Coordinates of N, CA and C and ligand atoms in Angstrom, one line a residue:
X1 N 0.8 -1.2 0.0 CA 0.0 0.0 0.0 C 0.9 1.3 0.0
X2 N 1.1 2.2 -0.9 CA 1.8 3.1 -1.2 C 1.2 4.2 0.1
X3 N 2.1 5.5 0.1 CA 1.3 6.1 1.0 C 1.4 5.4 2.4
X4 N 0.4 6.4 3.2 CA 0.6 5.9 4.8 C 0.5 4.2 5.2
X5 N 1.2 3.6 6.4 CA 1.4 1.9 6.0 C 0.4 1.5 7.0
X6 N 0.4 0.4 7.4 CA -0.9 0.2 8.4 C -1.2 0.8 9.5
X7 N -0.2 0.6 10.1 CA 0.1 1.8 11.3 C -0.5 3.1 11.3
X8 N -0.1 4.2 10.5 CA -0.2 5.3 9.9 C -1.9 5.4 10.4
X9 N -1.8 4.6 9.0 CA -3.7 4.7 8.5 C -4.5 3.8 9.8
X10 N -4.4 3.5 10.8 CA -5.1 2.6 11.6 C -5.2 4.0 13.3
X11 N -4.3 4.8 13.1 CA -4.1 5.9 13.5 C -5.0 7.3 13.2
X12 N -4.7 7.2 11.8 CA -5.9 7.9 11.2 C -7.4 7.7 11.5
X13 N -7.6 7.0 11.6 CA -9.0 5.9 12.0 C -9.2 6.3 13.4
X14 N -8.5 6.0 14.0 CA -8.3 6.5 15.7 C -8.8 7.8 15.9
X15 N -8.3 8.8 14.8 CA -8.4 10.2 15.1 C -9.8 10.7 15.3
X16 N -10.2 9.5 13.8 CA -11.7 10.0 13.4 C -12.6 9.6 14.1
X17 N -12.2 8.5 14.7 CA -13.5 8.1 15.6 C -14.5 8.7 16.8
X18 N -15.2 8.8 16.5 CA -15.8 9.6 17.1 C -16.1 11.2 17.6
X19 N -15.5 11.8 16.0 CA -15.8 13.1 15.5 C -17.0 13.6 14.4
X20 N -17.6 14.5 14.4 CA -18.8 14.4 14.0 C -18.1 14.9 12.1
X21 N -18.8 14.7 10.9 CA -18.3 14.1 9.8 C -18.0 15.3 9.2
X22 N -17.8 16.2 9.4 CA -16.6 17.4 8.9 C -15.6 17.1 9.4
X23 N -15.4 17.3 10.9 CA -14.0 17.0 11.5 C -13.6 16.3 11.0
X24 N -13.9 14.8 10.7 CA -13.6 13.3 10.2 C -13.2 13.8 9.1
X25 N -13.7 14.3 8.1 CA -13.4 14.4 6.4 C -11.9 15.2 7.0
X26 N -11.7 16.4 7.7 CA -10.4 17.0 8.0 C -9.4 16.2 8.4
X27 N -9.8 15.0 9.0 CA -8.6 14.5 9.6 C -7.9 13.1 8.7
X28 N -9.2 13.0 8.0 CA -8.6 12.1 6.5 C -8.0 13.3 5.7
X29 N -8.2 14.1 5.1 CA -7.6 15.6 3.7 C -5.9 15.4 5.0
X30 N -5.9 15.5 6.2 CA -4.8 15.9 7.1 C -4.0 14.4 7.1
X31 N -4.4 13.2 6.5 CA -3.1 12.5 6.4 C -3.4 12.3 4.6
X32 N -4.1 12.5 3.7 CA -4.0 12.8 2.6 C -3.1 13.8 2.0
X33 N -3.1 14.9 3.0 CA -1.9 15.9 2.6 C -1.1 16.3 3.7
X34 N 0.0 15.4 4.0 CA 0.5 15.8 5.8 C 1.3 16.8 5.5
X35 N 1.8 17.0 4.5 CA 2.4 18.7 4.4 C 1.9 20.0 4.6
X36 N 0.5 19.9 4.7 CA 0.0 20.9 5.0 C -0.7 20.8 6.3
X37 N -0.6 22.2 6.7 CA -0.7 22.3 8.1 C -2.5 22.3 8.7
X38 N -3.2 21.4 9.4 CA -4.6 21.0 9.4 C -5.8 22.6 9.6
X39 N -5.0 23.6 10.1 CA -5.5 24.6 10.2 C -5.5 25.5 8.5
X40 N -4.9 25.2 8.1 CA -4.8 25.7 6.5 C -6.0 24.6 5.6
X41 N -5.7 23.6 5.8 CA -6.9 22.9 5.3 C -8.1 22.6 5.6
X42 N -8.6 23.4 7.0 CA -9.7 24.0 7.3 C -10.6 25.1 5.9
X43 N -9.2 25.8 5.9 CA -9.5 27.2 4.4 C -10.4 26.9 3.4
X44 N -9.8 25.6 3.0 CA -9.6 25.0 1.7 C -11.4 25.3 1.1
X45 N -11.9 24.9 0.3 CA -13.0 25.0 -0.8 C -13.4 23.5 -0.6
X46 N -14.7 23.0 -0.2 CA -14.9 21.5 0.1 C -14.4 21.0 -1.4
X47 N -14.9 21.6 -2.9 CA -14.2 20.4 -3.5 C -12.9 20.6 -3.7
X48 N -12.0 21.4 -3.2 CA -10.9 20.9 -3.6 C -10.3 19.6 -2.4
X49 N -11.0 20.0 -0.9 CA -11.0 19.0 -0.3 C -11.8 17.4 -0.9
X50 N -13.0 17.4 -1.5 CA -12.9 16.2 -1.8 C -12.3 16.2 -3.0
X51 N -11.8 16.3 -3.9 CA -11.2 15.9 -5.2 C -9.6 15.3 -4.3
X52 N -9.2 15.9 -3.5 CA -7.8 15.6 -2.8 C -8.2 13.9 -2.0
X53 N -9.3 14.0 -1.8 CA -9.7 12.9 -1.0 C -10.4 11.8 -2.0
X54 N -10.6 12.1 -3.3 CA -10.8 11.2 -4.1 C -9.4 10.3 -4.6
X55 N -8.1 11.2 -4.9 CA -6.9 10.8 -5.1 C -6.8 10.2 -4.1
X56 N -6.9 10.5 -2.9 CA -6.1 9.8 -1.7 C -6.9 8.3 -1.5
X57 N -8.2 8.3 -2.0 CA -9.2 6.8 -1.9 C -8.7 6.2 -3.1
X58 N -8.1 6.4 -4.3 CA -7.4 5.5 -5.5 C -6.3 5.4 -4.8
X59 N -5.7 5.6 -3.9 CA -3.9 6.0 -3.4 C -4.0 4.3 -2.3
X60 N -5.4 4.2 -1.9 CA -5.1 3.4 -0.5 C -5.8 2.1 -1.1
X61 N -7.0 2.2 -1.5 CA -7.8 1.1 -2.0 C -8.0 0.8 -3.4
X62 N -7.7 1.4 -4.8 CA -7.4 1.5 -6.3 C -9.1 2.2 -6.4
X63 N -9.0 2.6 -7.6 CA -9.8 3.8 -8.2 C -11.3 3.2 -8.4
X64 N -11.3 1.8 -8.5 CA -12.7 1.4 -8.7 C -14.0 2.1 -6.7
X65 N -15.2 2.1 -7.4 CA -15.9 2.3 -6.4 C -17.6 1.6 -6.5
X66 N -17.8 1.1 -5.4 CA -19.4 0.7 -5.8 C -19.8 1.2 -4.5
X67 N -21.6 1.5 -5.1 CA -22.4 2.1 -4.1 C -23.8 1.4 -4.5
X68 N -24.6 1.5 -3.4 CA -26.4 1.5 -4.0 C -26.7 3.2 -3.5
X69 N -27.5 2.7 -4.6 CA -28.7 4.0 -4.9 C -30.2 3.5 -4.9
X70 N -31.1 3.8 -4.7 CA -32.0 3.5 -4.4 C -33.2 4.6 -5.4
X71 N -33.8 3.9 -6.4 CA -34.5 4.5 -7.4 C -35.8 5.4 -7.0
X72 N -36.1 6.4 -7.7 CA -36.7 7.5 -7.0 C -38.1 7.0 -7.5
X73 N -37.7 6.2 -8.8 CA -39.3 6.1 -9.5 C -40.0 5.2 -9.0
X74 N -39.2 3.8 -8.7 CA -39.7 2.4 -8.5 C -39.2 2.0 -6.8
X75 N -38.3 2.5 -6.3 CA -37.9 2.0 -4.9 C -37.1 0.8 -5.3
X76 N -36.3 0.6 -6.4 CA -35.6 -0.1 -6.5 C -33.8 -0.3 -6.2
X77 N -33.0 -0.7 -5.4 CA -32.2 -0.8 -5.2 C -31.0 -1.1 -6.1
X78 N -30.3 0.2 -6.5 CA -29.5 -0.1 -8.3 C -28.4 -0.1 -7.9
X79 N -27.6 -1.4 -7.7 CA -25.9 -1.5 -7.7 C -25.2 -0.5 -8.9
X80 N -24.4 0.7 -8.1 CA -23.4 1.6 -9.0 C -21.9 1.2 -9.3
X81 N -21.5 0.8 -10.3 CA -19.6 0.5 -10.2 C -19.0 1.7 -11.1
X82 N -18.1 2.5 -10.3 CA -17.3 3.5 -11.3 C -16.5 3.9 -10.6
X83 N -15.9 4.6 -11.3 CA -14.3 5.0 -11.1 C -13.9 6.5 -10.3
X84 N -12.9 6.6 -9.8 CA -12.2 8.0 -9.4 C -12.2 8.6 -10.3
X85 N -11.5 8.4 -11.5 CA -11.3 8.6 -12.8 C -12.8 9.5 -13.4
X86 N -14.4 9.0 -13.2 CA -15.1 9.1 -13.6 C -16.0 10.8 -12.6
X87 N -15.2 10.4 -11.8 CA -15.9 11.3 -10.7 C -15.4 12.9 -10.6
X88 N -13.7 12.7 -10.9 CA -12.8 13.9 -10.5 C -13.2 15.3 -11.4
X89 N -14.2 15.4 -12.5 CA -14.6 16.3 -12.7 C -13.2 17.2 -13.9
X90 N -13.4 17.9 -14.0 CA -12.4 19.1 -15.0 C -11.5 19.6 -14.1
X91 N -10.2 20.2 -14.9 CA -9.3 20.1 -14.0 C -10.0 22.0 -13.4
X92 N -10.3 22.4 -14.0 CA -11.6 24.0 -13.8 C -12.1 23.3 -12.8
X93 N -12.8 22.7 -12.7 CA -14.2 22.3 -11.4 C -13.5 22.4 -9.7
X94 N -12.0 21.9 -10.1 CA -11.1 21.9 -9.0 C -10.7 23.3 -8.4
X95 N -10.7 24.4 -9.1 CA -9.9 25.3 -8.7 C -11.4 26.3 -8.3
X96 N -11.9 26.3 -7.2 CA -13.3 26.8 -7.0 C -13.2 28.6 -7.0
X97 N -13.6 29.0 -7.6 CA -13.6 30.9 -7.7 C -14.4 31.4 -6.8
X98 N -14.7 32.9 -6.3 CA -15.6 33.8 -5.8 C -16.7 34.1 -6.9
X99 N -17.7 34.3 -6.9 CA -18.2 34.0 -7.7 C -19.1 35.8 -7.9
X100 N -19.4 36.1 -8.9 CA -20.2 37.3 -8.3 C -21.9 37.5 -9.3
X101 N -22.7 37.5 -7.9 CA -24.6 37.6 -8.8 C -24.8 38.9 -8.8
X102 N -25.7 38.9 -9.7 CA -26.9 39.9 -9.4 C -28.4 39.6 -10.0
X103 N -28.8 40.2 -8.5 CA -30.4 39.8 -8.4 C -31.0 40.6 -8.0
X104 N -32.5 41.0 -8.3 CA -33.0 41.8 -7.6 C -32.5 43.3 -6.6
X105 N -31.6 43.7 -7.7 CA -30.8 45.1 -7.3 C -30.1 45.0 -6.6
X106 N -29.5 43.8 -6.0 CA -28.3 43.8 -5.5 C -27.3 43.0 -6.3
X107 N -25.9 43.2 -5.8 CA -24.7 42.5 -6.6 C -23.9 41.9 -5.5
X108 N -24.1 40.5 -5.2 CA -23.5 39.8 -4.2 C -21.8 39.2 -4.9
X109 N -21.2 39.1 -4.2 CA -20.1 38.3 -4.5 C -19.7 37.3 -2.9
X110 N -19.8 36.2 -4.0 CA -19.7 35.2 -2.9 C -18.4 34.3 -3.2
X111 N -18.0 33.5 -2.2 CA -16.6 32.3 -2.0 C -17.6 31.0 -1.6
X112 N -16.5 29.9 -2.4 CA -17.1 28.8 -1.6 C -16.7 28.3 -0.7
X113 N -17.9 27.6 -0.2 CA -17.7 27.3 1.2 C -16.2 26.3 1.9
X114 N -16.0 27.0 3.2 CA -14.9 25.8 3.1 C -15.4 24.9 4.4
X115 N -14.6 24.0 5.0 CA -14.8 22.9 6.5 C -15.1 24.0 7.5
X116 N -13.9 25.0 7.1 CA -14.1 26.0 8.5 C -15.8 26.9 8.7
X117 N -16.1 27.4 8.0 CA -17.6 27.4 7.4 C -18.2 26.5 8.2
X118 N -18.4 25.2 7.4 CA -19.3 24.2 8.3 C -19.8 24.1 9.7
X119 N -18.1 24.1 10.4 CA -17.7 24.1 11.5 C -18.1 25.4 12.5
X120 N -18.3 26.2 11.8 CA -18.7 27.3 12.7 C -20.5 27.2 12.5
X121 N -21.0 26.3 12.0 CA -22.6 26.5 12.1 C -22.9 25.8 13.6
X122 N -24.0 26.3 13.9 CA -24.9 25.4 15.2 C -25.7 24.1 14.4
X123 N -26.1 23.2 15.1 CA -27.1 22.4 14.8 C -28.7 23.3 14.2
X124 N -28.4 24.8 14.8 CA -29.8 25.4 15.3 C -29.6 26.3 13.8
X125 N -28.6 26.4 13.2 CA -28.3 27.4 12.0 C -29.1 26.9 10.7
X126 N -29.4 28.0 9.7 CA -29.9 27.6 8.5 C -29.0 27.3 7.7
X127 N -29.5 26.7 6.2 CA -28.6 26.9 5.2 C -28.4 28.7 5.0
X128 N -29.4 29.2 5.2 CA -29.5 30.9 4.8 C -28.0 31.1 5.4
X129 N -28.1 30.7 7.1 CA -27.0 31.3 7.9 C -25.5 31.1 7.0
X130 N -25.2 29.9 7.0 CA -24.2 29.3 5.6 C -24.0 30.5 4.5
X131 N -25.0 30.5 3.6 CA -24.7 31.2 2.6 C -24.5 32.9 2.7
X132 N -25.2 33.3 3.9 CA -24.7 34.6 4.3 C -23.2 34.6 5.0
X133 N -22.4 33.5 5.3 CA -21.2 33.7 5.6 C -20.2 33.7 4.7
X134 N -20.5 32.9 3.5 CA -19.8 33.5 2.2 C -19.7 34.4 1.6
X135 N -20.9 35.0 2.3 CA -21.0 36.5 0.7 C -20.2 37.8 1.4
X136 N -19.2 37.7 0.5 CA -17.7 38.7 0.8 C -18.2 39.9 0.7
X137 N -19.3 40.1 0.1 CA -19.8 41.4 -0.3 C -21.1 41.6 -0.9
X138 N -22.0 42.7 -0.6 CA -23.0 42.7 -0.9 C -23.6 44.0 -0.9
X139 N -23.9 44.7 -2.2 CA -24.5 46.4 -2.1 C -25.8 45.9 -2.9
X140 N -26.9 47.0 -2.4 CA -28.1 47.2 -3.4 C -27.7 48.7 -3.6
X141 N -27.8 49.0 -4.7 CA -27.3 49.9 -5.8 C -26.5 51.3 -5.1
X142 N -25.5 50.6 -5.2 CA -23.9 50.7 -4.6 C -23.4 51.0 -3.3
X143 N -24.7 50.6 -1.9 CA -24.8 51.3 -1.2 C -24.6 49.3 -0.2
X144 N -23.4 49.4 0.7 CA -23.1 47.9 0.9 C -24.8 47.8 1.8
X145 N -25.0 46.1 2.2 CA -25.5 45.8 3.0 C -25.3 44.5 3.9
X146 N -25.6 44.6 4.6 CA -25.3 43.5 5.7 C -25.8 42.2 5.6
X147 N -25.0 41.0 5.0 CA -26.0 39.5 4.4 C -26.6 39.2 5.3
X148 N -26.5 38.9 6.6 CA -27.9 38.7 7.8 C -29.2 39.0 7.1
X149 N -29.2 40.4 6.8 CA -30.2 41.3 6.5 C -31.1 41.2 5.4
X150 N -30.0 40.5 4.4 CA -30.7 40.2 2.9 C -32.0 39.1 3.2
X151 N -33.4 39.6 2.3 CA -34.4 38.9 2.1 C -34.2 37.5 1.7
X152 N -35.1 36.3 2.3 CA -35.2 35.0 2.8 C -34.8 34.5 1.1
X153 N -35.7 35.1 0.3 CA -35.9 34.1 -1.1 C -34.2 34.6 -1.8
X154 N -33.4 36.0 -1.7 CA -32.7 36.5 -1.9 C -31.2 35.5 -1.9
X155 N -31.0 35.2 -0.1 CA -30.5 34.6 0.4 C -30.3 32.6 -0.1
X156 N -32.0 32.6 -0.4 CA -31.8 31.1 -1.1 C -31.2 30.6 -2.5
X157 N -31.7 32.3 -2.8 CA -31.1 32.2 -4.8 C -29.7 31.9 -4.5
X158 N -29.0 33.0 -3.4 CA -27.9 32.8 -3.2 C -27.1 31.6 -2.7
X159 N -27.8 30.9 -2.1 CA -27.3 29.8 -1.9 C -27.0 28.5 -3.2
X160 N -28.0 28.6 -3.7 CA -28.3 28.4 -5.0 C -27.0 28.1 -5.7
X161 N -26.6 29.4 -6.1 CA -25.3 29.7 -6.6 C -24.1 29.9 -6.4
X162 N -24.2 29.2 -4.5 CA -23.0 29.0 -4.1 C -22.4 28.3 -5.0
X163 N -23.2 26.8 -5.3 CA -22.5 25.6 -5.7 C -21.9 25.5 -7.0
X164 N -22.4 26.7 -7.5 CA -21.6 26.8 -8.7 C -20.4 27.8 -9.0
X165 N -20.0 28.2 -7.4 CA -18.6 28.4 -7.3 C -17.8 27.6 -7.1
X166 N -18.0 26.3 -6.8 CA -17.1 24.9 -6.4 C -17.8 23.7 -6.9
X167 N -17.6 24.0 -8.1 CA -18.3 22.4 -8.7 C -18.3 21.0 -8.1
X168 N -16.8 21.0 -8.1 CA -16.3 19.6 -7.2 C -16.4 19.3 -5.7
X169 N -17.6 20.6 -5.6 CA -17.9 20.1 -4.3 C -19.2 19.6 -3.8
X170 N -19.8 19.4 -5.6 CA -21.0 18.3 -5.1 C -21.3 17.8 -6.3
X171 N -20.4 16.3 -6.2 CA -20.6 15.4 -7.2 C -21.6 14.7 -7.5
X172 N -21.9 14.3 -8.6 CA -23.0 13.4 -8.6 C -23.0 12.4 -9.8
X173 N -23.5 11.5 -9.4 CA -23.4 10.0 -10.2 C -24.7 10.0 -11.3
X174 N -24.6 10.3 -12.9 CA -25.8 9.8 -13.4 C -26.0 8.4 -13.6
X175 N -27.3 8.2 -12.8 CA -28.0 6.5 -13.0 C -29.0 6.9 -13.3
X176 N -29.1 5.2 -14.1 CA -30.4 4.4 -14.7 C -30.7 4.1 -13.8
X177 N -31.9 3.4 -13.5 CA -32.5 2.2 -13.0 C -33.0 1.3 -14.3
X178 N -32.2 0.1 -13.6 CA -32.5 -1.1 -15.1 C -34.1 -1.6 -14.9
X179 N -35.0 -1.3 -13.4 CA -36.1 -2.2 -13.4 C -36.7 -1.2 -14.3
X180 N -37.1 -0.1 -13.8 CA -38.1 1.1 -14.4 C -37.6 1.8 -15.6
X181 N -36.0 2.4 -16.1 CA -35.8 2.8 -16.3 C -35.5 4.5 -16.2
X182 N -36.0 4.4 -15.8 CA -36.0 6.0 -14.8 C -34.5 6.7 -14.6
X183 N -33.9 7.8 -15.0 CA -32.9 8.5 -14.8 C -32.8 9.3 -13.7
X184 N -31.7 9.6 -12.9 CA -31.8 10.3 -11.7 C -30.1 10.8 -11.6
X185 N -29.3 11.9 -10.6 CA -28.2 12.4 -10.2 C -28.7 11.8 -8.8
X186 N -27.9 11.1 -8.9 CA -27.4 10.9 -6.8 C -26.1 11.5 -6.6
X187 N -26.1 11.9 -5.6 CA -25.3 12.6 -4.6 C -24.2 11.5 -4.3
X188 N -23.3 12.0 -4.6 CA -21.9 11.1 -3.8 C -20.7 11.9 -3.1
X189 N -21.0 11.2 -1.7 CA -19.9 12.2 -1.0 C -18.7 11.5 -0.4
X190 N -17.9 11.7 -1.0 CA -16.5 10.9 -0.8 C -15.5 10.6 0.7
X191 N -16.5 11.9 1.3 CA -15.3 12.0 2.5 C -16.5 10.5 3.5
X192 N -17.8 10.7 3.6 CA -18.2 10.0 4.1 C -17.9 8.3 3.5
X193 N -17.7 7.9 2.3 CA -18.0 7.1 1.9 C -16.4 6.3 2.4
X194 N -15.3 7.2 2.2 CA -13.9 7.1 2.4 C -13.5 6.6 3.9
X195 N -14.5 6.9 4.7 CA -14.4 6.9 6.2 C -15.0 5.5 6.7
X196 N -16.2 5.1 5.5 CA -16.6 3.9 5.6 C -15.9 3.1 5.4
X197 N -15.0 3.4 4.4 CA -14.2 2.3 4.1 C -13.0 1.5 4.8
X198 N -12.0 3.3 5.4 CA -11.4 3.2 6.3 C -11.5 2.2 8.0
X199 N -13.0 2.7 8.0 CA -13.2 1.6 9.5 C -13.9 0.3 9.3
X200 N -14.2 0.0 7.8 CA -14.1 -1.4 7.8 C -12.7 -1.9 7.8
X201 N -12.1 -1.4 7.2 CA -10.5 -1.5 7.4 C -9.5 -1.7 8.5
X202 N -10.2 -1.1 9.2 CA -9.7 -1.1 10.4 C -10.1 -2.1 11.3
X203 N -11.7 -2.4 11.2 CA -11.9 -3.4 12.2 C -11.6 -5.0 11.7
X204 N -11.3 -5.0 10.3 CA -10.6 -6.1 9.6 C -9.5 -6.6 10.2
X205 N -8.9 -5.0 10.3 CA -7.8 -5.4 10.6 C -7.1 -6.1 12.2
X206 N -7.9 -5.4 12.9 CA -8.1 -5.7 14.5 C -8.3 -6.6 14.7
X207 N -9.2 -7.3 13.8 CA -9.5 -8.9 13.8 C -8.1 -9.6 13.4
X208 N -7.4 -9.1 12.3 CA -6.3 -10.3 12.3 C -5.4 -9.6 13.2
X209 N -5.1 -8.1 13.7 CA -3.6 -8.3 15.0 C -3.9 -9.3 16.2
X210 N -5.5 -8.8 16.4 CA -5.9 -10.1 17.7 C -5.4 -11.7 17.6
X211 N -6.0 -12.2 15.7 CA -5.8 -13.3 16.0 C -4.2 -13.7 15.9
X212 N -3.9 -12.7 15.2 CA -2.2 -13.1 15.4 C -1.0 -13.3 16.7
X213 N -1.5 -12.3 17.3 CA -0.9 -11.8 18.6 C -1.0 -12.9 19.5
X214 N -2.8 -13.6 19.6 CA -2.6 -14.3 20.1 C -2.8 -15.7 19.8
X215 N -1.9 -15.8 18.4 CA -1.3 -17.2 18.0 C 0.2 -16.9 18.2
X216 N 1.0 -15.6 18.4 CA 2.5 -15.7 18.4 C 3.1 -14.7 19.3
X217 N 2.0 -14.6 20.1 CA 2.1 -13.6 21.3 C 3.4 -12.1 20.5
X218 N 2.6 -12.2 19.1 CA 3.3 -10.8 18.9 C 2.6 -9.2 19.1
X219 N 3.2 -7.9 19.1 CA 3.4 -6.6 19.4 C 1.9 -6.2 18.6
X220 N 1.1 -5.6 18.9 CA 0.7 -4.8 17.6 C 1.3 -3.9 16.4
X221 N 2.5 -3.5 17.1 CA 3.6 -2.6 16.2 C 3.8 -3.7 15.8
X222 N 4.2 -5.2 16.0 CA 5.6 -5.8 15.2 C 4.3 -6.4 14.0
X223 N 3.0 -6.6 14.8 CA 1.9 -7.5 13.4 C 1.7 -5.9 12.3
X224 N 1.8 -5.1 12.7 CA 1.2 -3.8 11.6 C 2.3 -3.3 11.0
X225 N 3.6 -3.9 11.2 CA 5.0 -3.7 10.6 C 5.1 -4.5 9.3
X226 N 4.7 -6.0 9.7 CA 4.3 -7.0 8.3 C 3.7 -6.5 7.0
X227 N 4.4 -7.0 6.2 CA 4.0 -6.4 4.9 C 2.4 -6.9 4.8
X228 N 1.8 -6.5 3.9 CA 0.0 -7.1 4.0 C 0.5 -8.2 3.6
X229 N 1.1 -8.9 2.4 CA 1.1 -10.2 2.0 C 1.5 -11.2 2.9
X230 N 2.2 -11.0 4.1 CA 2.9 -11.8 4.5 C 1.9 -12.1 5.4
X231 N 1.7 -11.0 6.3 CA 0.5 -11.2 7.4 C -0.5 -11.9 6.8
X232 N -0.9 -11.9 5.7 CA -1.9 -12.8 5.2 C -1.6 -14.1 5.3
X233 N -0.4 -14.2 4.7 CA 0.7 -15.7 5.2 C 0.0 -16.1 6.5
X234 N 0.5 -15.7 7.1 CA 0.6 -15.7 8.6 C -1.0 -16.0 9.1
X235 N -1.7 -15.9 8.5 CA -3.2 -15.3 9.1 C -3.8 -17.1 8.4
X236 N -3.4 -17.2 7.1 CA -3.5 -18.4 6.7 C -3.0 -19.7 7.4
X237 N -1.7 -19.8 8.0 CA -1.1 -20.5 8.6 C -1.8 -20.8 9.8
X238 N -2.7 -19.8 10.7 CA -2.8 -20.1 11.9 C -4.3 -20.4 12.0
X239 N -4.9 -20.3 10.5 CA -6.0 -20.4 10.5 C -6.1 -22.2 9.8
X240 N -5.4 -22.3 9.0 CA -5.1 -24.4 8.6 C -4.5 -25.2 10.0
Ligands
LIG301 ZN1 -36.6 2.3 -11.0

């Protein structure tokens, strides 16, 4: 496994456990990119956080992905298989801009959202609250105004058009359904889906240090030091 080794990533897993799923997505982007410092990638633009976290899910587990979706028309349950490759969007969709509207006599300019954003909402906040935290600026006819203040329907257009300041930060899968036929965009979100994967991973893996350790009364450092092939060795051996 190229990238962080079991140890590393079983650590990662540790971090995340039991943080609510922004933190989690930060603390996976924070061993995806350990050069950068976790308070700077707070900053970041969700998609360029997940596109980074899409590379990092081909990096640990290879590029294929499957999901269910569940059909809007028939309630039918439609196995999805596709790629990183298929997801990562234009190399434009990555680089998210400020974006600037005008609506109803005002001229907002807005940023896209980043984790730190998120993280600063209550449970009790709206999406409105959200999108009035992006808008860097806002006059009705040249005179600024306070986004709090801006009208309910105003604030939703705006929200609206956050997402098309950061494309890559809400991907979506076009499916069929083979029963009904029926076409639909599902939503795929990488950091949660990555996290799934990660702690099946982990508890995989806890299952073979246990059984190894106590077939050879070895370390958990010295079983998470084994290369994966070997420990498989090993896992086979004690299991014949
Ligand atoms: Zn269907």
């Amino acid at each position: 496994m190229p990238g962080p080794g079991a140890a590393q990533l079983l650590e990662v897993w540790g971090n995340g456990l039991g943080q609510d799923p922004v933190r989690r997505a930060l603390v996976l982007l924070s061993a995806a990119v350990p050069d950068t410092e976790p308070d700077v990638l707070a900053d970041w633009p969700l998609g360029r956080r997940d596109s980074e976290l899409l590379a990092f899910r081909a990096s640990l587990f290879g590029p294929g992905l499957e999901a269910i979706a569940q059909c809007p028309g028939c309630g039918m349950e439609v196995e999805l298989a596709f790629t990183v490759g298929e997801l990562a969007g234009t190399p434009q969709d990555r680089h998210a801009a400020p974006l600037t509207v005008h609506l109803d006599g005002y001229e907002a300019t807005l940023r896209p959202v980043t984790s730190r954003d998120l993280l600063a909402m209550d449970p009790g906040n709206t999406e409105a609250a959200l999108t009035a935290r992006c808008i860097t600026t806002v006059t009705e006819a040249g005179a600024p105004v306070e986004p709090g203040t801006l009208p309910p329907d105003v604030l939703a257009t705006l929200g609206e058009e956050l997402g098309r300041a950061d494309p890559a930060a809400a991907t979506e899968l076009n499916v069929q359904c083979p029963g009904c036929g029926h076409g639909w965009l599902a939503p795929f979100h990488i950091a949660s889906y990555l996290w799934n994967e990660l702690h099946h991973w982990a508890r995989r893996l806890l299952i073979d240090v246990h059984t190894l350790a106590r077939a050879y009364g070895w370390s958990e450092q010295d079983i998470l030091a084994l290369p994966p092939l070997r420990r498989q060795a090993y896992l086979e051996l004690v299991g014949s």
